Short mmCIF file of C-alpha atoms and ligand atoms in Angstrom, two decimals:
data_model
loop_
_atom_site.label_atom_id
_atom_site.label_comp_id
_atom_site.label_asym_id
_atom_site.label_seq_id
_atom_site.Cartn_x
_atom_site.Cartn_y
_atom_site.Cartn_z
CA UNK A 1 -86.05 165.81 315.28
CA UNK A 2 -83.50 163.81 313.75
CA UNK A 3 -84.63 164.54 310.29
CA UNK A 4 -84.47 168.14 310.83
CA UNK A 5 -81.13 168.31 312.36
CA UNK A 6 -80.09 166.90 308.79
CA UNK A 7 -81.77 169.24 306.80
CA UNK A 8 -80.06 172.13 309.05
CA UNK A 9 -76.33 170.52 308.34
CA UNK A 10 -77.40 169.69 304.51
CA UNK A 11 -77.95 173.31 304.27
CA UNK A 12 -74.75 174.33 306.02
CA UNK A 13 -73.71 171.95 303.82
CA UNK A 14 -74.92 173.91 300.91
CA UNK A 15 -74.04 176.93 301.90
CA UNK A 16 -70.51 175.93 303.01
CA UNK A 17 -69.81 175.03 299.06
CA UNK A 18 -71.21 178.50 297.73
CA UNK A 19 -69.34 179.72 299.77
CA UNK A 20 -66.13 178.20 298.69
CA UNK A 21 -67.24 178.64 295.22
CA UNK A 22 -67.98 182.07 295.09
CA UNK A 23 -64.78 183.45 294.53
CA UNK A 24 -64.20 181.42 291.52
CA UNK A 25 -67.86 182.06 290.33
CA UNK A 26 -67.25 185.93 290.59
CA UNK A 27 -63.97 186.05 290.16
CA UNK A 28 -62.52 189.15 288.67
CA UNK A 29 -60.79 189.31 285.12
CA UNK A 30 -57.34 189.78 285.16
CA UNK A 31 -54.09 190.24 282.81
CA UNK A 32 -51.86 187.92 281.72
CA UNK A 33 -49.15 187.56 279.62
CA UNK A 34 -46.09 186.24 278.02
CA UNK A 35 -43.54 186.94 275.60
CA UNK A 36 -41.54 184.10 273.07
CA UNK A 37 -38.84 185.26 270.24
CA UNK A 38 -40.69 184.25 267.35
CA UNK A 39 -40.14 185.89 263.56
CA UNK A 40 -37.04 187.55 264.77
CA UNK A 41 -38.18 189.70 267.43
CA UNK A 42 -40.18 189.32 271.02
CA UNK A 43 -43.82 188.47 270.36
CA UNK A 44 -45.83 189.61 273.66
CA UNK A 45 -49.95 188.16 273.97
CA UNK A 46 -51.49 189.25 277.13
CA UNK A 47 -55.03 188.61 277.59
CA UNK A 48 -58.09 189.41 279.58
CA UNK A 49 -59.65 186.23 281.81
CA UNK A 50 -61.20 185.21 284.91
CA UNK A 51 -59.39 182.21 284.85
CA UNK A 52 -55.35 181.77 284.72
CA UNK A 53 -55.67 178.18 283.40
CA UNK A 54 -58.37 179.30 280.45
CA UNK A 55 -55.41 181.99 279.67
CA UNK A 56 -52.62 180.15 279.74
CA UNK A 57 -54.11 177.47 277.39
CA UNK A 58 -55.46 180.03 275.25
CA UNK A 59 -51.60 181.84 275.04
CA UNK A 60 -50.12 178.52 274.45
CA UNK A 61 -52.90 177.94 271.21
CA UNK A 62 -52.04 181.12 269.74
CA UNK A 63 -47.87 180.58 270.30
CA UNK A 64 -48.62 177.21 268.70
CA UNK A 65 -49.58 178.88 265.54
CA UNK A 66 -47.52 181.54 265.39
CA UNK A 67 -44.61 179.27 265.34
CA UNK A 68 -46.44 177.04 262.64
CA UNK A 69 -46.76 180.68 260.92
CA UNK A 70 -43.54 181.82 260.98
CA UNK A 71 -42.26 178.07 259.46
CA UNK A 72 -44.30 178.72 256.59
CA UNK A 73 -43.21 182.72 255.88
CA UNK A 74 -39.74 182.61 257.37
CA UNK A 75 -37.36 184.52 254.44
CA UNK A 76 -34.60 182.91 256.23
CA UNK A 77 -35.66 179.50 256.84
CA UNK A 78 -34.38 177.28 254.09
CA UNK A 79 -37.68 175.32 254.12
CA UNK A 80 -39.87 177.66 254.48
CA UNK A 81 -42.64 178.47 251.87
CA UNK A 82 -41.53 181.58 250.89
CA UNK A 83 -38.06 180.11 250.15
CA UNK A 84 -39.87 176.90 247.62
CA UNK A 85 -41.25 180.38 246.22
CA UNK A 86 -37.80 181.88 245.66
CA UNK A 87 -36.03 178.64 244.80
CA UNK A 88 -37.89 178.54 241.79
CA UNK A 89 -38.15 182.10 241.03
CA UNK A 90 -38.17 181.91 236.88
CA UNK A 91 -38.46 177.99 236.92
CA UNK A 92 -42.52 177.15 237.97
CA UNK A 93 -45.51 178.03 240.15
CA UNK A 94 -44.81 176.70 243.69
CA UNK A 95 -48.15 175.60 245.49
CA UNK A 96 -48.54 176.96 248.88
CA UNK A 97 -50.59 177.20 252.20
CA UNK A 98 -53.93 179.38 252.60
CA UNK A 99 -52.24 181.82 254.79
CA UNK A 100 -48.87 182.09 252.60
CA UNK A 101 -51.19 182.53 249.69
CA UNK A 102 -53.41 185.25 251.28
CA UNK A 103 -50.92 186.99 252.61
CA UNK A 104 -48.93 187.63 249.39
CA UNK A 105 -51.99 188.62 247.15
CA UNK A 106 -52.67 190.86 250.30
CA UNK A 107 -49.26 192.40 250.16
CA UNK A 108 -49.87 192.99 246.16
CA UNK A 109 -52.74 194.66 246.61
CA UNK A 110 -50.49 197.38 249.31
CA UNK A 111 -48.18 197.47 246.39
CA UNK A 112 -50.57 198.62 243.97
CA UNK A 113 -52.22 200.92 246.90
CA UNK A 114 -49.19 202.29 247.26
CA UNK A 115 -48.18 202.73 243.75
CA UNK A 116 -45.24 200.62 244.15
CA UNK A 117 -43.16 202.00 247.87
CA UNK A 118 -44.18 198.86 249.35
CA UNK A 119 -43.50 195.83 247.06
CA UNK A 120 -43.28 192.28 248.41
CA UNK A 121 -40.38 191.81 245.87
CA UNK A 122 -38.03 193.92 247.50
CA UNK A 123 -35.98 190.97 248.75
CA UNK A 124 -32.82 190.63 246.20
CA UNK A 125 -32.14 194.42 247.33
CA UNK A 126 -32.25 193.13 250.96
CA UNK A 127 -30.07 190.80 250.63
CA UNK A 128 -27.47 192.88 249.76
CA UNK A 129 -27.81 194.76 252.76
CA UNK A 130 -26.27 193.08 256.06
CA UNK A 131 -27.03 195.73 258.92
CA UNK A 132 -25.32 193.50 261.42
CA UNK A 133 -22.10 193.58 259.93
CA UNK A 134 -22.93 197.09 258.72
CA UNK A 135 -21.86 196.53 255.14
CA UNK A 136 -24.09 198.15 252.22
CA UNK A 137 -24.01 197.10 248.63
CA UNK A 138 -21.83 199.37 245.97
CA UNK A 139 -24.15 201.45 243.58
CA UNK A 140 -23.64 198.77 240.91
CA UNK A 141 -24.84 195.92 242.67
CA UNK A 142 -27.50 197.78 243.02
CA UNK A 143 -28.33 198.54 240.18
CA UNK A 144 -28.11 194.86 239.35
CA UNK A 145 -31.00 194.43 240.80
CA UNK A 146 -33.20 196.89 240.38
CA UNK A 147 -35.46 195.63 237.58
CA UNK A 148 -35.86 192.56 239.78
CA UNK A 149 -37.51 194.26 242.45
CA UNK A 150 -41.42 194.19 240.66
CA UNK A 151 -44.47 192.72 242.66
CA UNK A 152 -46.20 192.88 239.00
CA UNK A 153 -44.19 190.02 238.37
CA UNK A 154 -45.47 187.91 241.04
CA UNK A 155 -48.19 185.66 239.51
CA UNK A 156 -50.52 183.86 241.98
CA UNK A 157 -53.11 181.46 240.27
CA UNK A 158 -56.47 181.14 242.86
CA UNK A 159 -57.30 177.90 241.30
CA UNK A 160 -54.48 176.61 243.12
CA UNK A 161 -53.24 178.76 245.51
CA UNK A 162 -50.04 178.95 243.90
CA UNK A 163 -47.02 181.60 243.46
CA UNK A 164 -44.64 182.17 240.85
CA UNK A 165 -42.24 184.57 240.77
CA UNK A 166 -41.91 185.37 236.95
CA UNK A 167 -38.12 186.24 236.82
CA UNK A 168 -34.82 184.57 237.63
CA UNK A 169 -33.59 185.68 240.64
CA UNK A 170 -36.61 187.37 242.27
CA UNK A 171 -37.33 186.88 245.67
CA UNK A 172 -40.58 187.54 247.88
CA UNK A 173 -39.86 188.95 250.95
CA UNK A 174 -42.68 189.25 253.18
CA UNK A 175 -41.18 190.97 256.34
CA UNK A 176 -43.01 194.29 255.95
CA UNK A 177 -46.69 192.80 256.51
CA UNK A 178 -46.28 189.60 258.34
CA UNK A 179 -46.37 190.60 261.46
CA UNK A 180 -48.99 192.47 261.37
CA UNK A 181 -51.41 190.07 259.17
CA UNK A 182 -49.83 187.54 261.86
CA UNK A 183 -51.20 189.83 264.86
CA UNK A 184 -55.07 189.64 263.30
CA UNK A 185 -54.65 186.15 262.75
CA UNK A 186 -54.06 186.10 266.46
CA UNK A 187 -56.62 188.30 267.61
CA UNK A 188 -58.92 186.31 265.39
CA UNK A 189 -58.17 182.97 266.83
CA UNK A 190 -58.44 184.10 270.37
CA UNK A 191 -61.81 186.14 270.21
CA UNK A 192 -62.77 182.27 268.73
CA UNK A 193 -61.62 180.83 271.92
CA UNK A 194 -63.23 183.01 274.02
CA UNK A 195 -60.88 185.37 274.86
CA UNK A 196 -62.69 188.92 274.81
CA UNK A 197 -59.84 191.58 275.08
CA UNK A 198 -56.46 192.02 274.95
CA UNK A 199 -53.29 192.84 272.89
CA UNK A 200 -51.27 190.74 270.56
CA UNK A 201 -47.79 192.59 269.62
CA UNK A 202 -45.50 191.74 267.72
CA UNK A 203 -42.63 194.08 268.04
CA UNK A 204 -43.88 197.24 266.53
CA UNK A 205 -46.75 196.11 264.96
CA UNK A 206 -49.87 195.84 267.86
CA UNK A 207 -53.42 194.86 267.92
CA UNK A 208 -55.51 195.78 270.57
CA UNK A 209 -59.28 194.53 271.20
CA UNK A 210 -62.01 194.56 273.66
CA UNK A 211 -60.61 197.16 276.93
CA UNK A 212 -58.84 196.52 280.00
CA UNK A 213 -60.84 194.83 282.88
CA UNK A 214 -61.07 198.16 284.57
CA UNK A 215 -63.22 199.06 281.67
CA UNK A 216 -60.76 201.57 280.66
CA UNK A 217 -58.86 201.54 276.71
CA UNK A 218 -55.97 199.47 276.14
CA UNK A 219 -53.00 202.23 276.07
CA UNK A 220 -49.81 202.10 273.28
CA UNK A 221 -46.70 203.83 273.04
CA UNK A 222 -45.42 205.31 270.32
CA UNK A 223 -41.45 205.22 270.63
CA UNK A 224 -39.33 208.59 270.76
CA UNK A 225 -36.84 207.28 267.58
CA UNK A 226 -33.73 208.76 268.83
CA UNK A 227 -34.53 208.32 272.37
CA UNK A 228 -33.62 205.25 274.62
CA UNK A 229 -36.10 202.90 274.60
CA UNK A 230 -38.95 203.89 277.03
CA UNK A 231 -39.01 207.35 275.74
CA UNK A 232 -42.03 207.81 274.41
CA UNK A 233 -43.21 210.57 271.89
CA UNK A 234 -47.11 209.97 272.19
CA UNK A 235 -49.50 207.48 273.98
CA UNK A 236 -52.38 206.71 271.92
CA UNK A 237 -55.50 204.94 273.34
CA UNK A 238 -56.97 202.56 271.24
CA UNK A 239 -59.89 199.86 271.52
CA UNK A 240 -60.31 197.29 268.65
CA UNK A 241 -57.19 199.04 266.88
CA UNK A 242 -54.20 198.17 265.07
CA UNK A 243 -50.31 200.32 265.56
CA UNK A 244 -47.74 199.74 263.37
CA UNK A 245 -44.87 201.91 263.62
CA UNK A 246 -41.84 201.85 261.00
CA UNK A 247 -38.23 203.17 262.20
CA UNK A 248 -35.45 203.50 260.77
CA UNK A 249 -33.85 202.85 264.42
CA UNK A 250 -34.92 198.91 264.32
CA UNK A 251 -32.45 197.81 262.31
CA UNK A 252 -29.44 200.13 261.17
CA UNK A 253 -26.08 201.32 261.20
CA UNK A 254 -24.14 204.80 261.20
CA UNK A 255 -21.34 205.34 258.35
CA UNK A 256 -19.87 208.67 258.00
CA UNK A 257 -22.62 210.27 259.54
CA UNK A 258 -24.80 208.59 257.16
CA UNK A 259 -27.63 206.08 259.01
CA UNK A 260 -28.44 203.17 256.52
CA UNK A 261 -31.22 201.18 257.74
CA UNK A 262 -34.03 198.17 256.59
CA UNK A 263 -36.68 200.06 254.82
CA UNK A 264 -35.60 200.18 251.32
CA UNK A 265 -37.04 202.38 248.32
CA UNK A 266 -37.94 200.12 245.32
CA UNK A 267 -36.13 202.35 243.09
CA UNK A 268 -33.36 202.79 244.21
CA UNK A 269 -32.21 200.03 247.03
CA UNK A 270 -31.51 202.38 249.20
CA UNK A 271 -33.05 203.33 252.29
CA UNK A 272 -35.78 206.03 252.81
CA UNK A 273 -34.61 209.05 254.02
CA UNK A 274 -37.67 211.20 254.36
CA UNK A 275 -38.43 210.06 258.05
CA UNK A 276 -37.32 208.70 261.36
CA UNK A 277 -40.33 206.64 262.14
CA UNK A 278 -44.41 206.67 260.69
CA UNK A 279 -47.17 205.02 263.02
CA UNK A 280 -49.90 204.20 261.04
CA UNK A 281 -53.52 203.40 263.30
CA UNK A 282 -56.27 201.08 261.77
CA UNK A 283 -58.55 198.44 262.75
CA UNK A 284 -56.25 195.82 260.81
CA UNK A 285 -53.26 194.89 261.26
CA UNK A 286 -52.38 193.76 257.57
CA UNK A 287 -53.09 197.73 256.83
CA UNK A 288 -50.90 199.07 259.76
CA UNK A 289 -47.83 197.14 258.90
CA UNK A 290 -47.88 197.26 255.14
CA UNK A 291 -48.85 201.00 254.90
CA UNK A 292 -46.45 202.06 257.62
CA UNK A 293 -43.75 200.80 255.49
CA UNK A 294 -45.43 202.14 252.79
CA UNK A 295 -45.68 205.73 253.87
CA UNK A 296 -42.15 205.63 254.73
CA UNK A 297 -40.70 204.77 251.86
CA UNK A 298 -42.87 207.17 249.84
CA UNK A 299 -41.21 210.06 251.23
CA UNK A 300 -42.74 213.25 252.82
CA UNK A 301 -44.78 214.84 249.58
CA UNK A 302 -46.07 211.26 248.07
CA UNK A 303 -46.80 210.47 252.04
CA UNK A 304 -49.17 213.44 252.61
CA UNK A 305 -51.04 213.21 249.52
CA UNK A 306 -51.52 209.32 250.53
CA UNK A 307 -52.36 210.17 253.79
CA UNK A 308 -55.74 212.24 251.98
CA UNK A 309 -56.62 210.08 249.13
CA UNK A 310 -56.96 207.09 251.51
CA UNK A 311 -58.03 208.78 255.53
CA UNK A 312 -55.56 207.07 256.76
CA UNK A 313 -54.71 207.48 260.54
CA UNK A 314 -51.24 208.36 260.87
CA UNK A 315 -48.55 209.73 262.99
CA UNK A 316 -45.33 210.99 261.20
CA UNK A 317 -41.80 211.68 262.72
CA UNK A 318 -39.79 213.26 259.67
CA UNK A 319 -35.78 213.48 260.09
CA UNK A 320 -35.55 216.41 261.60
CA UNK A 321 -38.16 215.48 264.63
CA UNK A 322 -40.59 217.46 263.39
CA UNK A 323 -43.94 215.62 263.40
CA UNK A 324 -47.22 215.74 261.63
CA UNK A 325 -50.16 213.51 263.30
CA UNK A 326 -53.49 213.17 261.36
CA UNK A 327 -56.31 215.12 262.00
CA UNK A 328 -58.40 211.98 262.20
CA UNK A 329 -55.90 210.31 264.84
CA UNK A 330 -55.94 213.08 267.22
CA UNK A 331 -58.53 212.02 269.48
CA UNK A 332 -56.71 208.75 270.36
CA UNK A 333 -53.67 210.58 271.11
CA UNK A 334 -53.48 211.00 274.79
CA UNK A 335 -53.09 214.98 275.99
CA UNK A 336 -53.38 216.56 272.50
P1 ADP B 1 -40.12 195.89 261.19
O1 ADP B 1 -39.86 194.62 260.47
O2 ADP B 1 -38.93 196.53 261.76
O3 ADP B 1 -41.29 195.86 262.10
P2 ADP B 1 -41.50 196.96 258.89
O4 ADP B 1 -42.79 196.33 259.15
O5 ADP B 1 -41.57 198.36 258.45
O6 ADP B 1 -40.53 196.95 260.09
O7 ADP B 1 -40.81 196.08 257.78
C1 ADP B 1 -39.47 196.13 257.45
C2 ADP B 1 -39.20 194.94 256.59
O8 ADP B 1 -39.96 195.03 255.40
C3 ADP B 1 -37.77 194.87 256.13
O9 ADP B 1 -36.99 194.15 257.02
C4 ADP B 1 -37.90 194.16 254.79
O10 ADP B 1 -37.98 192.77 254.98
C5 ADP B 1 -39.21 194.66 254.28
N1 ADP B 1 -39.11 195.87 253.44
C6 ADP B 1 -38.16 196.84 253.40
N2 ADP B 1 -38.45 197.79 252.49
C7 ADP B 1 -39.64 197.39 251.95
C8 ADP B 1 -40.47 197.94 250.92
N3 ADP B 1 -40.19 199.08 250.29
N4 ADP B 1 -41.62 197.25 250.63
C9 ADP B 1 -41.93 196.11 251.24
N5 ADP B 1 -41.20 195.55 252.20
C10 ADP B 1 -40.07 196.18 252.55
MG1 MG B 2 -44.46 197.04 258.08
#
């Protein structure tokens, strides 16, 4: 008798502990997120788990190196990579990180892609801008510059991962592919940890992967440029995608009429003027961000013919707010 009134409360016992257990057995994936200023703008990770600690440690891993990332590639940052790169522009090869390495030979290889309209060497024609202060450079500091701004004169040696930038007063400016190289970096380190959907973005440039836990695609705005800020033009859903959009609303100011913004044509060191903004759709990130620049500062002829050679996914805004959107991205563009 005795013995069996034990068995009977081991198995409430049992039972009572499955039972308390269940719910974090079965429990249901959920979002989370969180946003840090990181590489000059607001970096927002959300991810997909069943489990708020597993997310939160995973968020904090990937903010960890994007913070190690942006020390290394920082154009600002005095000790930065990228500046031992420009401080000896003309002088010697500078040895430098994997990443910093890869990432520039990647950015050459847009440049050549894109027959020069992006080019990693852009930076002494940057610097002359100030969009904060909304001063712009006089024609002949310009032109100053101009034969400086050549990614053909970038040298990288594989044998030792370094960089040298060939002439005197060159400097590498990697701004218009970091972020999105930075958001595959992140996607790639979180799918390692276990994390099986959700949406790195940094700023404009977003990478989406795996679906929501509803089962249904991740969804992505693509910005109305002379709207306020929630105005949308399009809403494209995406799974296991990259966005990148390029405006010339992100950094700017108005003179006489005249909007001068931060995506510069090699050529010239001024900005483009062909478009408002280009969103650019691929599963990579390094491709978004690079040719979205790219196709911007081509201007509207060179852009379409791109747009063919390569089948690239692409949604165009030109100045007058007339769009174009690819036939290849229209699918993914909600009620079109
Ligand atoms: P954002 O930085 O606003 O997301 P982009 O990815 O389009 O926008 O990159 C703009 C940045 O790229 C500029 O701030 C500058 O550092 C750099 N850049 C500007 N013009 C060019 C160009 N023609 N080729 C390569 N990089 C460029
Ligand atoms: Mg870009």
């Amino acid at each position: 008798m005795k013995s069996k009134l034990l068995t009977v409360s081991a198995i409430i016992a049992v039972l009572a502990i499955v039972l308390i257990l269940r719910p974090a057995l079965t429990a249901t994936p959920r979002i989370y997120k969180k946003s840090e200023i990181l590489m000059d703008t607001v970096i927002t990770l959300t991810v997909v788990s069943n489990s708020e600690k597993k997310a939160g440690e995973a968020i904090d891993t990937a903010f960890k190196y994007l913070r190690q990332y942006e020390k290394m590639l920082s154009f600002f940052d005095a000790s930065s990579e990228v500046s031992a790169i420009n401080k000896n522009a003309g002088i010697k090869p500078v040895k430098v990180s994997s990443d910093t390495y890869e990432l520039t030979k990647k950015a050459i290889e847009y440049a050549a892609l894109s027959g020069g309209a992006f080019d990693p060497a852009i930076g002494p024609a940057m610097v002359l801008w100030d969009f904060k202060n909304k001063k712009r450079p006089t024609i002949e500091e310009l032109k100053e510059v101009l034969p400086l701004l050549d990614f053909t004169h970038i040298a990288l040696n594989d044998n030792d991962s370094s960089v040298m930038l060939k002439d005197n007063g060159m400097l590498l400016d990697l701004g218009g592919i970091a972020k999105g190289y930075a958001a595959d970096k992140t996607v790639a380190l979180l799918k390692n940890i276990g994390i099986t959907a959700g949406i790195a973005a940094m700023a404009g440039d977003i990478r989406v992967w795996g679906q929501r836990p509803d089962g249904s695609p991740w969804r992505v705005g693509i910005r109305s440029p002379r709207g306020s800020n929630d105005d949308l033009a399009g809403v494209l859903s995406l799974k296991d995608m990259a966005v990148s959009t390029s405006g010339d609303y992100e950094r700017f100011f108005i003179e006489d009429g005249v909007r001068y913004h931060h995506l510069i044509v090699p050529s010239t060191g001024m900005p483009a003027r062909d478009f408002q903004s280009v969103t650019v759709v691929n599963p990579k990130g390094e491709v978004t961000d690079a040719l979205s620049t790219a196709v911007f500062v081509m201007g509207k002829e060179k852009a379409l013919r791109f747009l063919q050679k390569t089948n690239l996914m692409a949604y165009l805004i030109y100045s007058d707010g007339s769009t174009f959107i690819s036939e290849n991205l229209r699918a993914m563009l909600e009620d079109h």
